[in-house]
CSV table of C-alpha atoms in Angstrom, one decimal:
chain,number,residue,atom,x,y,z
A,1,ASP,CA,-73.5,206.6,108.1
A,2,GLY,CA,-75.4,204.1,106.0
A,3,LYS,CA,-76.7,202.0,108.7
A,4,PRO,CA,-80.2,200.9,107.6
A,5,ARG,CA,-82.6,202.4,109.6
A,6,ALA,CA,-86.6,202.8,109.4
A,7,GLY,CA,-87.8,204.4,106.3
A,8,ARG,CA,-85.3,202.3,104.1
A,9,CYS,CA,-88.1,199.9,103.0
A,10,CYS,CA,-91.0,201.6,103.3
A,11,SER,CA,-90.2,205.4,103.1
A,12,LEU,CA,-92.0,208.2,105.0
A,13,ASP,CA,-93.6,209.4,101.7
A,14,ASP,CA,-94.9,206.1,101.5
A,15,VAL,CA,-96.2,206.2,104.9
A,16,TYR,CA,-97.8,209.3,104.6
A,17,ASP,CA,-99.4,208.4,101.3
A,18,ALA,CA,-101.0,205.2,103.1
A,19,ARG,CA,-102.5,207.3,105.7
A,20,ARG,CA,-104.0,209.9,103.5
A,21,VAL,CA,-105.9,207.3,101.7
A,22,ALA,CA,-106.8,205.6,105.0
A,23,GLU,CA,-107.9,209.1,105.9
A,24,ASP,CA,-109.7,209.9,102.2
A,25,LEU,CA,-111.6,205.8,102.6
A,26,GLY,CA,-112.1,206.3,106.2
A,27,PHE,CA,-110.4,203.2,107.4
A,28,ARG,CA,-108.2,203.0,110.9
A,29,PHE,CA,-104.4,203.4,110.2
A,30,TYR,CA,-101.6,201.4,111.9
A,31,VAL,CA,-97.9,201.5,111.4
A,32,LEU,CA,-96.1,198.6,112.1
A,33,ASN,CA,-92.3,199.2,113.2
A,34,LEU,CA,-90.8,196.0,112.0
A,35,GLU,CA,-87.2,197.4,111.3
A,36,ARG,CA,-85.2,194.6,113.7
A,37,GLU,CA,-87.5,191.7,111.8
A,38,PHE,CA,-86.5,193.2,108.1
A,39,GLN,CA,-82.9,193.4,109.1
A,40,LYS,CA,-82.7,190.0,110.5
A,41,THR,CA,-84.7,187.8,107.8
A,42,VAL,CA,-84.6,190.1,104.6
A,43,ILE,CA,-81.4,192.2,104.7
A,44,GLU,CA,-79.1,189.8,106.5
A,45,PRO,CA,-79.7,186.8,104.1
A,46,PHE,CA,-79.7,188.9,101.2
A,47,ILE,CA,-76.5,190.0,101.8
A,48,GLY,CA,-75.3,186.4,103.2
A,49,SER,CA,-76.7,185.0,100.0
A,50,TYR,CA,-74.3,187.1,97.8
A,51,LEU,CA,-71.1,186.8,99.7
A,52,GLU,CA,-72.1,182.6,99.4
A,53,GLY,CA,-72.3,183.3,96.0
A,54,ARG,CA,-75.8,182.7,95.4
A,55,THR,CA,-78.6,185.1,93.6
A,56,PRO,CA,-81.3,186.3,96.5
A,57,ILE,CA,-84.9,187.0,96.3
A,58,PRO,CA,-85.6,189.4,99.2
A,59,CYS,CA,-89.2,190.0,98.0
A,60,THR,CA,-90.2,186.5,98.8
A,61,ALA,CA,-88.6,186.4,102.2
A,62,CYS,CA,-90.3,189.9,102.9
A,63,ASN,CA,-93.5,188.1,101.9
A,64,THR,CA,-92.9,185.2,103.9
A,65,PHE,CA,-91.6,186.3,106.8
A,66,LEU,CA,-93.4,189.8,107.3
A,67,LYS,CA,-96.4,190.9,105.2
A,68,PHE,CA,-98.1,186.9,105.8
A,69,ASP,CA,-97.0,186.3,109.0
A,70,ARG,CA,-96.3,189.3,111.1
A,71,LEU,CA,-98.7,191.1,109.3
A,72,LEU,CA,-101.2,188.2,109.9
A,73,SER,CA,-101.1,188.2,113.4
A,74,PHE,CA,-100.9,191.8,114.1
A,75,ALA,CA,-104.7,191.6,112.4
A,76,ARG,CA,-105.6,189.0,115.1
A,77,GLN,CA,-104.5,191.3,117.5
A,78,VAL,CA,-106.8,194.2,116.6
A,79,GLY,CA,-109.5,191.8,115.7
A,80,LEU,CA,-109.6,191.6,111.8
A,81,ASN,CA,-109.7,188.3,109.9
A,82,ARG,CA,-108.3,189.2,107.0
A,83,VAL,CA,-105.3,190.9,105.2
A,84,ALA,CA,-105.5,192.6,101.5
A,85,THR,CA,-102.1,193.5,99.9
A,86,GLY,CA,-101.5,194.7,96.2
A,87,HIS,CA,-99.8,192.2,94.8
A,88,TYR,CA,-101.1,191.0,91.4
A,89,ALA,CA,-101.8,187.8,92.0
A,90,ARG,CA,-105.1,186.0,92.8
A,91,VAL,CA,-106.8,183.5,95.6
A,92,ARG,CA,-109.6,181.0,94.7
A,93,LYS,CA,-111.2,178.3,96.6
A,94,ASP,CA,-111.5,174.8,95.2
A,95,PRO,CA,-113.7,172.1,96.7
A,96,GLU,CA,-111.2,169.6,96.2
A,97,ASP,CA,-108.1,171.3,96.3
A,98,GLY,CA,-108.5,174.0,98.7
A,99,TYR,CA,-107.2,177.6,98.4
A,100,LEU,CA,-105.6,178.5,94.8
A,101,LEU,CA,-102.9,180.9,94.2
A,102,LEU,CA,-103.3,182.3,90.7
A,103,LYS,CA,-101.4,184.4,88.6
A,104,GLY,CA,-102.3,187.8,88.3
A,105,ARG,CA,-104.8,188.9,85.2
A,106,ASP,CA,-102.1,191.4,83.9
A,107,PRO,CA,-99.2,189.2,82.8
A,108,ALA,CA,-96.9,192.3,82.9
A,109,LYS,CA,-97.5,192.8,86.3
A,110,ASP,CA,-98.1,189.4,87.6
A,111,GLN,CA,-96.1,188.8,90.8
A,112,SER,CA,-97.3,184.7,91.6
A,113,TYR,CA,-93.8,183.9,91.7
A,114,PHE,CA,-92.8,185.4,94.7
A,115,LEU,CA,-95.5,183.9,96.5
A,116,PHE,CA,-95.0,180.2,96.3
A,117,GLU,CA,-94.0,179.6,100.3
A,118,LEU,CA,-97.9,180.8,100.9
A,119,ASN,CA,-99.8,177.3,102.5
A,120,GLN,CA,-103.3,176.9,103.2
A,121,GLU,CA,-104.1,178.7,106.0
A,122,GLN,CA,-102.2,182.0,104.8
A,123,LEU,CA,-104.4,181.8,101.6
A,124,SER,CA,-107.4,181.6,103.6
A,125,ARG,CA,-107.1,184.7,105.3
A,126,ILE,CA,-105.5,186.8,102.3
A,127,GLN,CA,-107.1,189.3,99.4
A,128,PHE,CA,-105.3,190.0,96.4
A,129,PRO,CA,-108.0,192.8,95.0
A,130,VAL,CA,-105.8,194.2,92.5
A,131,GLY,CA,-105.1,190.7,91.0
A,132,ASP,CA,-108.4,191.0,88.9
A,133,PHE,CA,-107.2,194.1,86.9
A,134,GLU,CA,-104.8,195.3,84.8
A,135,LYS,CA,-102.6,197.9,86.2
A,136,GLN,CA,-103.9,200.9,84.2
A,137,GLU,CA,-107.4,200.0,85.5
A,138,ILE,CA,-106.1,200.3,88.8
A,139,ARG,CA,-104.8,203.6,88.2
A,140,ARG,CA,-108.4,204.5,86.6
A,141,ILE,CA,-110.3,203.2,89.7
A,142,ALA,CA,-107.9,205.2,92.1
A,143,ARG,CA,-108.1,208.6,90.1
A,144,ASN,CA,-111.9,208.0,89.8
A,145,SER,CA,-112.1,207.7,93.4
A,146,GLY,CA,-110.0,211.0,94.3
A,147,LEU,CA,-107.1,209.4,95.3
A,148,ALA,CA,-103.8,211.1,95.3
A,149,THR,CA,-102.0,208.0,94.8
A,150,ALA,CA,-103.6,207.4,91.3
A,151,GLY,CA,-100.5,208.4,89.5
A,152,LYS,CA,-97.9,207.2,92.0
A,153,LYS,CA,-94.9,205.7,90.4
A,154,ASP,CA,-94.2,201.7,90.3
A,155,SER,CA,-92.3,200.6,93.3
A,156,GLN,CA,-88.4,199.7,92.9
A,157,GLU,CA,-87.3,196.4,92.3
A,158,ILE,CA,-85.4,196.2,95.6
A,159,CYS,CA,-86.9,198.8,97.8
A,160,PHE,CA,-84.2,198.9,100.3
A,161,ILE,CA,-81.6,199.3,97.3
A,162,PRO,CA,-83.4,202.2,95.4
A,163,ASP,CA,-80.4,203.5,93.6
A,164,GLY,CA,-79.9,199.6,92.7
A,165,ASP,CA,-76.0,199.2,93.9
A,166,TYR,CA,-76.1,195.8,95.2
A,167,ALA,CA,-72.6,195.6,95.8
A,168,GLY,CA,-72.2,199.1,97.3
A,169,PHE,CA,-74.9,198.4,99.9
A,170,ILE,CA,-73.1,194.9,100.7
A,171,GLN,CA,-69.7,196.5,101.3
A,172,ARG,CA,-71.2,198.9,103.6
A,173,HIS,CA,-73.7,196.6,105.8
A,174,ALA,CA,-71.4,193.0,105.5
A,175,GLY,CA,-69.2,194.2,108.2
A,176,ARG,CA,-71.9,194.2,110.6
A,177,MET,CA,-72.7,190.8,110.2
A,178,ARG,CA,-71.2,187.4,111.0
A,179,LEU,CA,-67.9,186.4,111.9
A,180,ASP,CA,-67.9,183.6,109.4
A,181,PHE,CA,-68.4,185.9,106.6
A,182,LEU,CA,-65.2,187.7,107.3
A,183,PRO,CA,-62.9,186.0,104.7
A,184,VAL,CA,-65.2,186.8,102.1
A,185,LEU,CA,-65.5,190.1,103.1
A,186,GLU,CA,-61.5,190.2,103.2
A,187,SER,CA,-61.8,188.9,99.4
A,188,ILE,CA,-63.9,192.1,98.3
A,189,GLN,CA,-61.0,194.1,99.4
A,190,GLU,CA,-58.2,192.0,97.6
A,191,GLY,CA,-60.1,190.6,94.7
A,192,GLY,CA,-59.5,187.4,93.0
A,193,PRO,CA,-58.9,185.1,89.5
A,194,ILE,CA,-61.5,185.6,86.9
A,195,LEU,CA,-61.1,182.4,85.1
A,196,PHE,CA,-62.0,180.8,81.7
A,197,LYS,CA,-63.6,177.6,81.8
A,198,ASP,CA,-60.5,175.5,81.1
A,199,GLY,CA,-58.9,177.3,84.3
A,200,ALA,CA,-56.6,179.8,82.3
A,201,VAL,CA,-56.8,182.7,84.3
A,202,LEU,CA,-58.2,186.1,82.2
A,203,GLY,CA,-58.0,188.5,84.7
A,204,ARG,CA,-58.8,189.9,88.3
A,205,HIS,CA,-62.4,190.9,90.0
A,206,THR,CA,-63.0,193.1,92.9
A,207,GLY,CA,-65.3,191.0,95.1
A,208,VAL,CA,-67.6,187.8,93.9
A,209,HIS,CA,-70.7,189.9,95.5
A,210,ARG,CA,-70.4,192.0,92.1
A,211,PHE,CA,-71.5,188.8,90.0
A,212,THR,CA,-74.2,186.6,89.3
A,213,VAL,CA,-74.8,183.5,86.9
A,214,GLY,CA,-75.3,184.5,83.6
A,215,GLN,CA,-74.3,188.3,83.9
A,216,ARG,CA,-72.4,189.5,80.8
A,217,ARG,CA,-71.6,193.1,81.4
A,218,GLY,CA,-68.9,194.3,84.1
A,219,LEU,CA,-66.6,191.6,83.9
A,220,GLY,CA,-63.7,193.9,83.0
A,221,VAL,CA,-61.9,190.7,80.8
A,222,SER,CA,-61.8,191.2,77.1
A,223,HIS,CA,-61.9,188.3,74.6
A,224,GLN,CA,-62.8,187.1,71.0
A,225,ARG,CA,-66.3,186.1,71.9
A,226,PRO,CA,-68.7,187.6,74.5
A,227,LEU,CA,-68.0,185.9,78.1
A,228,TYR,CA,-70.9,185.3,80.8
A,229,VAL,CA,-70.8,184.1,84.3
A,230,LEU,CA,-70.7,180.3,84.8
A,231,ARG,CA,-69.9,179.9,88.5
A,232,VAL,CA,-69.4,182.6,91.6
A,233,ASP,CA,-66.9,180.5,94.0
A,234,PRO,CA,-66.7,182.5,97.4
A,235,GLN,CA,-64.3,179.5,98.7
A,236,ARG,CA,-61.8,180.0,96.1
A,237,ASN,CA,-62.6,183.8,95.4
A,238,ALA,CA,-62.7,183.3,91.8
A,239,ILE,CA,-65.4,183.7,89.1
A,240,THR,CA,-65.5,181.5,86.3
A,241,VAL,CA,-66.6,182.5,82.8
A,242,GLY,CA,-67.5,181.0,79.7
A,243,TYR,CA,-69.7,181.4,76.3
A,244,ARG,CA,-73.5,182.1,76.2
A,245,GLU,CA,-74.0,178.2,75.6
A,246,ASP,CA,-72.0,176.9,78.6
A,247,LEU,CA,-75.1,178.6,80.7
A,248,TYR,CA,-77.8,176.1,79.8
A,249,SER,CA,-78.8,173.3,81.9
A,250,ARG,CA,-80.8,170.2,81.6
A,251,ALA,CA,-82.0,170.1,85.0
A,252,LEU,CA,-81.8,171.3,88.9
A,253,THR,CA,-82.5,170.6,92.2
A,254,ALA,CA,-84.6,172.7,94.8
A,255,GLU,CA,-84.6,172.4,98.3
A,256,ARG,CA,-87.2,173.5,101.1
A,257,VAL,CA,-90.2,173.0,98.5
A,258,ASN,CA,-93.2,174.2,99.4
A,259,TRP,CA,-96.2,172.3,97.8
A,260,ILE,CA,-99.5,175.1,98.4
A,261,SER,CA,-102.2,172.5,98.8
A,262,GLY,CA,-100.4,170.7,101.4
A,263,ARG,CA,-100.4,167.1,99.5
A,264,PRO,CA,-97.4,167.0,97.6
A,265,PRO,CA,-97.8,164.2,94.5
A,266,ASN,CA,-96.1,161.1,95.2
A,267,ALA,CA,-95.1,160.7,91.4
A,268,THR,CA,-93.4,162.4,88.8
A,269,ILE,CA,-95.6,165.1,87.3
A,270,ARG,CA,-95.0,167.5,84.3
A,271,ALA,CA,-95.5,171.5,85.0
A,272,GLY,CA,-94.1,174.6,83.7
A,273,VAL,CA,-91.3,176.1,85.6
A,274,ARG,CA,-90.0,179.6,86.2
A,275,ILE,CA,-86.6,179.9,87.5
A,276,ARG,CA,-86.5,184.0,87.5
A,277,SER,CA,-89.6,185.8,88.1
A,278,ALA,CA,-89.1,187.1,84.4
A,279,HIS,CA,-88.6,183.9,82.9
A,280,ARG,CA,-91.0,182.3,80.6
A,281,GLU,CA,-92.2,179.0,81.9
A,282,ALA,CA,-90.6,175.8,80.5
A,283,SER,CA,-92.2,172.7,80.3
A,284,ALA,CA,-90.6,170.1,83.2
A,285,ALA,CA,-90.9,166.9,84.6
A,286,ILE,CA,-90.7,167.4,88.5
A,287,SER,CA,-90.2,164.5,91.1
A,288,LEU,CA,-90.2,165.3,94.9
A,289,ARG,CA,-88.4,163.5,97.9
A,290,GLU,CA,-88.3,164.0,101.1
A,291,GLY,CA,-84.6,165.0,102.4
A,292,ARG,CA,-82.7,163.5,105.3
A,293,ASN,CA,-83.2,164.0,108.9
A,294,GLY,CA,-85.9,166.8,108.6
A,295,SER,CA,-84.5,168.7,105.7
A,296,GLY,CA,-87.8,169.1,104.3
A,297,LEU,CA,-89.0,168.1,100.5
A,298,PHE,CA,-86.6,168.5,97.5
A,299,ALA,CA,-87.2,168.5,94.0
A,300,GLU,CA,-85.5,167.2,91.0
A,301,VAL,CA,-87.1,169.3,87.7
A,302,ARG,CA,-85.9,167.8,84.4
A,303,PHE,CA,-86.4,170.2,81.6
A,304,ASP,CA,-87.8,169.1,78.1
A,305,GLU,CA,-85.2,171.6,76.5
A,306,PRO,CA,-82.1,173.3,78.3
A,307,GLN,CA,-82.9,176.4,80.2
A,308,MET,CA,-80.5,179.4,80.2
A,309,ALA,CA,-78.8,180.7,83.4
A,310,VAL,CA,-80.1,178.4,86.3
A,311,THR,CA,-78.9,180.1,89.1
A,312,GLU,CA,-78.3,179.5,92.4
A,313,GLY,CA,-80.5,181.2,95.3
A,314,GLN,CA,-83.2,181.7,92.4
A,315,ALA,CA,-86.7,179.9,93.1
A,316,ALA,CA,-88.0,177.1,91.0
A,317,VAL,CA,-91.6,177.9,90.7
A,318,PHE,CA,-94.0,175.4,89.2
A,319,TYR,CA,-97.1,176.2,87.4
A,320,GLN,CA,-100.0,174.2,85.7
A,321,GLY,CA,-102.1,177.1,83.9
A,322,ASP,CA,-102.5,180.0,86.1
A,323,ARG,CA,-102.2,178.0,89.2
A,324,VAL,CA,-99.3,178.1,91.0
A,325,LEU,CA,-98.3,174.7,92.6
A,326,GLY,CA,-95.3,175.4,94.6
A,327,GLY,CA,-91.8,175.9,94.7
A,328,GLY,CA,-88.4,175.4,95.9
A,329,TRP,CA,-84.9,177.1,96.2
A,330,ILE,CA,-82.4,176.4,93.4
A,331,VAL,CA,-79.2,174.5,95.0
A,332,SER,CA,-77.7,173.3,92.1
A,333,ARG,CA,-78.0,172.7,88.3
A,334,ILE,CA,-77.3,169.9,85.8
A,335,PRO,CA,-75.5,171.2,82.8
A,336,ASP,CA,-76.3,170.3,79.4
A,337,SER,CA,-74.7,167.3,77.8
A,338,ASN,CA,-73.1,169.4,75.4
A,339,GLU,CA,-71.2,171.6,77.9
């Protein structure tokens, strides 16, 4: 019936594989059923973000609310002080700055971007044993240890949508969610206009949830030049498109900023910033400020060079060398002056 159920995230094969490794290496094996929590903290926000015109990062939500919250709590219950996961990242203790989150040594597998919401208490109890190795080294160690999972395929980008059909997943499950999404759900069936940047109607779309900023393929309209999605507007049920150069932004603002050391700077600092997991860090000036009425820390990021496809709902993560300083959730972009 398409309803999410246990096993959608981690399949039964994954559970059996983990049990076999535990038996081979001789340690205790537990299974936590976090289906309800996963539905509430990962799947529902994922669907809601798409219906609100943003592009979410479910892996970060899973890390924040489940792996390094519920899993750490469970570890305490069974008398364990630390939790180890297979993330390609590293943790180091610094005498002045406390626990540092660092990139994984394998740049092709580095997952530090998805971990920017970790805090000092969590980092003090986390180990990332594979972070100091490249993926092929890990496979070699597993083979030499006789583990049956040594040749197992890499995990999917989004574990609960193995076929990659985000739009289909949203259409199947969104109807069970909040009533305030009803107008957007109706638009999925009715469709709406695809607008050129000057407001001219170029065609019709079949649901705003099918589009994200920077998208080029699947627009369903023809033009003398390649077109890209510039804006997703659920309130007007409209998609706005334009040219590649229209996607560039000089700056962005981010909300719910987490500063990993717990001591955010009072002055503007310079750092490298990733606006997507695979994005090459861009040099920028970062200014932090407190939001109103206890809404948390905000950041304004001004790039040295305009960046393409800054997207609401993605994260802006701040780096100095290998170190992750922190990050926040992108809520707006400031277009390049040439747009």
